[in-house]
C-alpha atoms as a PDB file:
ATOM      1  CA  ALA A   1       0.054   0.209  -0.142  1.00  0.00           C
ATOM      2  CA  ARG A   2       2.632   2.166   1.078  1.00  0.00           C
ATOM      3  CA  ALA A   3       4.192   1.975  -2.784  1.00  0.00           C
ATOM      4  CA  ALA A   4       1.207   2.699  -4.203  1.00  0.00           C
ATOM      5  CA  HIS A   5       1.083   6.086  -2.560  1.00  0.00           C
ATOM      6  CA  GLN A   6       4.653   6.875  -3.307  1.00  0.00           C
ATOM      7  CA  PRO A   7       4.074   8.589  -6.737  1.00  0.00           C
ATOM      8  CA  ARG A   8       1.014  10.588  -5.633  1.00  0.00           C
ATOM      9  CA  ASP A   9       3.087  11.962  -3.029  1.00  0.00           C
ATOM     10  CA  LEU A  10       6.120  12.714  -5.071  1.00  0.00           C
ATOM     11  CA  GLU A  11       3.822  14.663  -7.489  1.00  0.00           C
ATOM     12  CA  ARG A  12       2.306  16.588  -4.786  1.00  0.00           C
ATOM     13  CA  HIS A  13       5.538  17.584  -3.311  1.00  0.00           C
ATOM     14  CA  ARG A  14       6.672  18.328  -6.767  1.00  0.00           C
ATOM     15  CA  ARG A  15       3.920  20.714  -6.987  1.00  0.00           C
ATOM     16  CA  VAL A  16       4.590  22.300  -3.875  1.00  0.00           C
ATOM     17  CA  LEU A  17       8.071  22.887  -4.300  1.00  0.00           C
ATOM     18  CA  ARG A  18       7.418  24.712  -7.967  1.00  0.00           C
ATOM     19  CA  ARG A  19       4.923  26.950  -6.258  1.00  0.00           C
ATOM     20  CA  VAL A  20       7.201  27.756  -3.548  1.00  0.00           C
ATOM     21  CA  ALA A  21      10.484  28.423  -6.075  1.00  0.00           C
ATOM     22  CA  ASP A  22       7.825  30.326  -8.518  1.00  0.00           C
ATOM     23  CA  GLY A  23       7.207  32.321  -5.191  1.00  0.00           C
ATOM     24  CA  VAL A  24      10.863  33.136  -4.276  1.00  0.00           C
ATOM     25  CA  TYR A  25      11.349  33.858  -7.754  1.00  0.00           C
ATOM     26  CA  PHE A  26       8.389  36.291  -8.803  1.00  0.00           C
ATOM     27  CA  ARG A  27       9.309  38.078  -5.422  1.00  0.00           C
ATOM     28  CA  ARG A  28      11.876  39.864  -7.562  1.00  0.00           C
ATOM     29  CA  PRO A  29      10.725  42.439  -9.677  1.00  0.00           C
ATOM     30  CA  GLU A  30      13.637  41.572 -12.600  1.00  0.00           C
ATOM     31  CA  ALA A  31      11.858  38.115 -12.871  1.00  0.00           C
ATOM     32  CA  TRP A  32       9.552  40.016 -15.429  1.00  0.00           C
ATOM     33  CA  ILE A  33      12.499  40.714 -17.628  1.00  0.00           C
ATOM     34  CA  ASP A  34      13.068  37.117 -18.017  1.00  0.00           C
ATOM     35  CA  VAL A  35       9.459  36.125 -18.572  1.00  0.00           C
ATOM     36  CA  PHE A  36       9.263  39.080 -21.298  1.00  0.00           C
ATOM     37  CA  GLU A  37      12.628  38.296 -23.068  1.00  0.00           C
ATOM     38  CA  ARG A  38      11.077  34.732 -23.203  1.00  0.00           C
ATOM     39  CA  LEU A  39       7.818  35.423 -24.708  1.00  0.00           C
ATOM     40  CA  CYS A  40       9.326  38.003 -27.145  1.00  0.00           C
ATOM     41  CA  SER A  41      11.466  34.937 -28.393  1.00  0.00           C
ATOM     42  CA  ARG A  42       8.151  33.096 -29.191  1.00  0.00           C
ATOM     43  CA  ALA A  43       6.306  36.170 -30.274  1.00  0.00           C
ATOM     44  CA  HIS A  44       5.889  34.163 -33.834  1.00  0.00           C
ATOM     45  CA  GLU A  45       3.802  31.831 -32.215  1.00  0.00           C
ATOM     46  CA  ALA A  46       1.302  34.111 -31.010  1.00  0.00           C
ATOM     47  CA  ARG A  47      -2.123  34.541 -32.214  1.00  0.00           C
ATOM     48  CA  ASP A  48      -3.281  38.060 -33.060  1.00  0.00           C
ATOM     49  CA  LEU A  49       0.406  39.307 -34.347  1.00  0.00           C
ATOM     50  CA  PRO A  50      -0.360  43.189 -34.683  1.00  0.00           C
ATOM     51  CA  ARG A  51      -1.310  43.066 -31.103  1.00  0.00           C
ATOM     52  CA  VAL A  52       1.831  41.026 -30.041  1.00  0.00           C
ATOM     53  CA  ASP A  53       4.009  43.591 -32.036  1.00  0.00           C
ATOM     54  CA  LYS A  54       2.244  46.443 -29.863  1.00  0.00           C
ATOM     55  CA  LEU A  55       2.632  44.608 -26.688  1.00  0.00           C
ATOM     56  CA  VAL A  56       6.572  44.013 -27.297  1.00  0.00           C
ATOM     57  CA  THR A  57       7.125  47.460 -28.133  1.00  0.00           C
ATOM     58  CA  ASP A  58       5.681  48.864 -24.968  1.00  0.00           C
ATOM     59  CA  GLY A  59       7.402  46.204 -23.180  1.00  0.00           C
ATOM     60  CA  LYS A  60      10.613  47.251 -24.770  1.00  0.00           C
ATOM     61  CA  ALA A  61       9.853  50.866 -23.993  1.00  0.00           C
ATOM     62  CA  ALA A  62       8.966  49.689 -19.989  1.00  0.00           C
ATOM     63  CA  LEU A  63      12.540  48.314 -20.010  1.00  0.00           C
ATOM     64  CA  ALA A  64      14.420  51.514 -21.728  1.00  0.00           C
ATOM     65  CA  ARG A  65      12.396  53.385 -18.759  1.00  0.00           C
ATOM     66  CA  ARG A  66      13.062  50.616 -16.240  1.00  0.00           C
ATOM     67  CA  ASP A  67       9.537  50.532 -15.058  1.00  0.00           C
ATOM     68  CA  LEU A  68       9.053  46.972 -14.197  1.00  0.00           C
ATOM     69  CA  ALA A  69       5.695  47.507 -12.579  1.00  0.00           C
ATOM     70  CA  ALA A  70       4.454  48.214 -16.185  1.00  0.00           C
ATOM     71  CA  LEU A  71       6.205  44.946 -17.922  1.00  0.00           C
ATOM     72  CA  ARG A  72       4.190  42.390 -15.545  1.00  0.00           C
ATOM     73  CA  PRO A  73       0.568  43.069 -17.186  1.00  0.00           C
ATOM     74  CA  ILE A  74       2.310  43.478 -20.725  1.00  0.00           C
ATOM     75  CA  CYS A  75       3.547  39.744 -19.868  1.00  0.00           C
ATOM     76  CA  ASP A  76       0.420  38.628 -18.768  1.00  0.00           C
ATOM     77  CA  ALA A  77      -1.187  39.917 -21.981  1.00  0.00           C
ATOM     78  CA  LEU A  78       1.782  38.256 -23.856  1.00  0.00           C
ATOM     79  CA  SER A  79       0.944  35.150 -22.393  1.00  0.00           C
ATOM     80  CA  GLU A  80      -3.046  35.354 -23.310  1.00  0.00           C
ATOM     81  CA  LEU A  81      -1.759  35.416 -27.058  1.00  0.00           C
ATOM     82  CA  MET A  82       0.426  32.608 -27.069  1.00  0.00           C
ATOM     83  CA  PRO A  83      -0.505  29.035 -27.436  1.00  0.00           C
ATOM     84  CA  VAL A  84      -0.561  26.844 -24.524  1.00  0.00           C
ATOM     85  CA  SER A  85       2.654  24.973 -25.056  1.00  0.00           C
ATOM     86  CA  ALA A  86       4.406  28.279 -25.311  1.00  0.00           C
ATOM     87  CA  VAL A  87       3.439  29.400 -22.352  1.00  0.00           C
ATOM     88  CA  ALA A  88       4.029  26.330 -20.287  1.00  0.00           C
ATOM     89  CA  ARG A  89       7.727  26.827 -21.787  1.00  0.00           C
ATOM     90  CA  ALA A  90       7.661  30.280 -20.473  1.00  0.00           C
ATOM     91  CA  ARG A  91       6.785  29.278 -17.295  1.00  0.00           C
ATOM     92  CA  ALA A  92       9.096  26.727 -17.047  1.00  0.00           C
ATOM     93  CA  PHE A  93      11.852  29.034 -18.316  1.00  0.00           C
ATOM     94  CA  SER A  94      12.500  26.579 -21.357  1.00  0.00           C
ATOM     95  CA  SER A  95      13.672  24.106 -19.405  1.00  0.00           C
ATOM     96  CA  GLY A  96      11.559  21.393 -20.275  1.00  0.00           C
ATOM     97  CA  LEU A  97       9.980  21.015 -16.938  1.00  0.00           C
ATOM     98  CA  ARG A  98       6.198  21.619 -16.800  1.00  0.00           C
END
């Protein structure tokens, strides 16, 4: 019975660790720079390319101003326009982990 629970427990622990790691990572305002750059590198995969182009331009302007608070909603909007697989890759920082 114990062996049957191990994979489920392992998965639960993995999810908890991922949430903790994400919380620590995204506590840094600079994390949104990484997310923005990853999303920009996959802009060609997005739906509504004209909207993506505007968001990328706005994001680059925010970076030039060092306005990291403005970058987060831009990243959120870009994520909404990406296919699910691109969003998962961006959240996993292209590590192949999900």
